[in-house]
Coordinates of C-alpha atoms in Angstrom, one line a residue:
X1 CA -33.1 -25.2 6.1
X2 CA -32.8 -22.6 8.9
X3 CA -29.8 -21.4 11.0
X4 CA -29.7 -22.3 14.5
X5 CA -29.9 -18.9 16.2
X6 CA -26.6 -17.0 17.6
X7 CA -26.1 -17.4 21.4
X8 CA -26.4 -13.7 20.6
X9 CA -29.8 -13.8 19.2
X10 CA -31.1 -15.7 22.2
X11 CA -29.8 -13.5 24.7
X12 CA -31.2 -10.8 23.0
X13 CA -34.9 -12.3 22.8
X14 CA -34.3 -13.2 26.2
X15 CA -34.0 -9.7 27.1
X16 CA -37.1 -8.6 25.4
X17 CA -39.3 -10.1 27.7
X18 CA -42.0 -8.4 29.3
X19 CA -40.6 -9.2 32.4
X20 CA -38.1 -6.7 31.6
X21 CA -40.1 -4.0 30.1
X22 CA -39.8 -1.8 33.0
X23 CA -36.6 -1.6 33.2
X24 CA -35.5 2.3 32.8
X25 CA -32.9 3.4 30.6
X26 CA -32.0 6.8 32.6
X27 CA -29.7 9.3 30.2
X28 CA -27.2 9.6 33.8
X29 CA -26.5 5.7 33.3
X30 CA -25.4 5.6 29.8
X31 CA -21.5 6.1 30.3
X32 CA -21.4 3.0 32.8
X33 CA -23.4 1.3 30.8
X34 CA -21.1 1.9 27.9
X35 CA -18.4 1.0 29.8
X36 CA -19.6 -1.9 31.3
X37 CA -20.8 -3.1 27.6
X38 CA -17.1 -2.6 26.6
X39 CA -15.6 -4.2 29.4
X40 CA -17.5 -7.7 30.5
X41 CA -20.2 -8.5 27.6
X42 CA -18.4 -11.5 25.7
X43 CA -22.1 -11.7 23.2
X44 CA -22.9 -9.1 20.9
X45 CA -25.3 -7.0 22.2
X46 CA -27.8 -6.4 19.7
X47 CA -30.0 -3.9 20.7
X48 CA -28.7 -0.2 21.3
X49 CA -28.3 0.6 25.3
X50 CA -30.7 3.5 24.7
X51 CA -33.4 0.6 24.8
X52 CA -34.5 -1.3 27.3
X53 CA -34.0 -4.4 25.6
X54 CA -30.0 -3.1 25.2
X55 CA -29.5 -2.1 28.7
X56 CA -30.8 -5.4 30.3
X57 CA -28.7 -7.3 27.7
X58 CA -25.4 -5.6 28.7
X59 CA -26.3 -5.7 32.6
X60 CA -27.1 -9.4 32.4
X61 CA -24.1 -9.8 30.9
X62 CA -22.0 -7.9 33.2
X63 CA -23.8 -9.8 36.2
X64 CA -23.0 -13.1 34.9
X65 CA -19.3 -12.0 34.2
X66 CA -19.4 -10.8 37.6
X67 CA -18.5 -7.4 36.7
X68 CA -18.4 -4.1 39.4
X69 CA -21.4 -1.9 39.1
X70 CA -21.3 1.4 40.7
X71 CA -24.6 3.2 40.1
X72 CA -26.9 2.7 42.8
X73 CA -30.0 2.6 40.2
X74 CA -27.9 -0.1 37.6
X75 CA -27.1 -2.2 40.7
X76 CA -31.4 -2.1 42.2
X77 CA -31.8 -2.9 38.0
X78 CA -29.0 -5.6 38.0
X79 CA -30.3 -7.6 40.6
X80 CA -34.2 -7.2 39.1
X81 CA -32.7 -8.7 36.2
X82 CA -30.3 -11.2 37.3
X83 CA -33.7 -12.4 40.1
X84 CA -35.7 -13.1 36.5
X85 CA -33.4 -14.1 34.1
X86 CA -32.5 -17.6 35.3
X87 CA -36.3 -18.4 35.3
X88 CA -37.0 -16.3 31.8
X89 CA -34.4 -18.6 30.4
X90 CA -35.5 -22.0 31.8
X91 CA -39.1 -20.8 30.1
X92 CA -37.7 -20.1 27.3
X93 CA -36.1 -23.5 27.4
X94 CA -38.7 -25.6 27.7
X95 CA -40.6 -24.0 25.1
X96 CA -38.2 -24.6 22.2
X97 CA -37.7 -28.0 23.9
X98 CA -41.6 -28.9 23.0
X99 CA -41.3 -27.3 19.8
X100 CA -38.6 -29.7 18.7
X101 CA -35.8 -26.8 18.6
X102 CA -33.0 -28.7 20.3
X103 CA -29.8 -26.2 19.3
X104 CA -32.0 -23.3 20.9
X105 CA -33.0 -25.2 23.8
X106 CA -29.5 -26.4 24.8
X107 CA -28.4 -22.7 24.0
X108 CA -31.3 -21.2 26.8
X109 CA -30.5 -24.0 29.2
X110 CA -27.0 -22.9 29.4
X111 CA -27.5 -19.4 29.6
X112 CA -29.5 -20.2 32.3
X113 CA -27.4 -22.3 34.4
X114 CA -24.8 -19.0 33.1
X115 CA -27.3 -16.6 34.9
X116 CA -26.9 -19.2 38.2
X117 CA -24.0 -19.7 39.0
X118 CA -22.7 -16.6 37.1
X119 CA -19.8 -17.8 34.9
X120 CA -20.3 -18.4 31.3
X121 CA -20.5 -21.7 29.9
X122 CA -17.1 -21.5 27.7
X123 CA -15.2 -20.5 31.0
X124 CA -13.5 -22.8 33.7
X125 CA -15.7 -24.6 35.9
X126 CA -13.1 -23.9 38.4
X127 CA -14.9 -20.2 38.4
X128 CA -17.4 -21.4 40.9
X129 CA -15.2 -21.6 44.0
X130 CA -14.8 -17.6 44.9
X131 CA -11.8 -18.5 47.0
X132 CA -9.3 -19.0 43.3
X133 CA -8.0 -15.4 42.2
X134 CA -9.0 -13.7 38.8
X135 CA -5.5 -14.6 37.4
X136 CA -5.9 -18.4 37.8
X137 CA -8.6 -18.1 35.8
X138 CA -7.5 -16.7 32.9
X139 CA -4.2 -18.8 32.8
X140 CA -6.4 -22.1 33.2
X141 CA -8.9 -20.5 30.1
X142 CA -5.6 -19.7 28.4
X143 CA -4.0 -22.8 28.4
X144 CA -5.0 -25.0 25.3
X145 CA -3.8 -28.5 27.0
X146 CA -5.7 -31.2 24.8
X147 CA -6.3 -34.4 26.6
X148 CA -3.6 -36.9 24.9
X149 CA -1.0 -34.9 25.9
X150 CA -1.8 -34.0 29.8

């Protein structure tokens, strides 16, 4: 019996699409991308940043988490990424939907609807309304309030 892949893994495969493979790493962008690895990419990133696959894996990660990039070449990049991903993730869906993988396909269709509406599946729904603040987030995600008691 297999393993069902890592949300992790399928990012990752996700991310080594062609679709991506001209995508430039550039040696002036690899202290943001660093940072921006560090600071808003919740998967493991499996690939080193140095690769292609790496650096559209931590940017897709920092768009969805709605993260500040400064660069003017990581935003152009950002938004080629962020434009494909949704649909490179619905492909991806229906593929292991027809080959019977049901974890992996449930796993690509909510890293999709992730790349969408650009919060992550295990956050607050609450995070699509722009108009909350970043701090009623967190205490809503924070707060472990099972549903007997509330």
């Amino acid at each position: 019996k297999r393993s069902s892949p890592t949300d992790a893994d399928l990012i990752h495969v996700m991310c080594c699409a062609d679709e991506f493979e001209n995508v430039r790493v550039r040696a002036e962008e690899l202290e943001e991308v660093d940072t921006l690895k560090k600071a808003s990419c919740p998967l493991k990133t499996l690939a080193p940043v140095e690769e292609f696959s790496g650096k559209c894996n931590v940017l897709l990660q920092a768009y969805i988490s709605r993260a500040r990039v400064n660069s003017f070449t990581l935003i152009s990049d950002t938004n080629y990424i962020a434009s494909n991903a949704g649909r490179v993730a619905r492909a991806l869906f229906e593929m292991c939907l027809k080959n019977g993988h049901a974890s992996a396909a449930l796993k690509f269709l909510r890293l999709a609807k992730s790349c969408d509406h650009r919060f992550w599946w295990f956050q607050s729904p609450l995070r699509a309304f722009d108009d909350l603040k970043k701090n009623v987030f967190v205490a809503l995600e924070n707060e472990k309030v099972s549903s007997e008691e509330g």
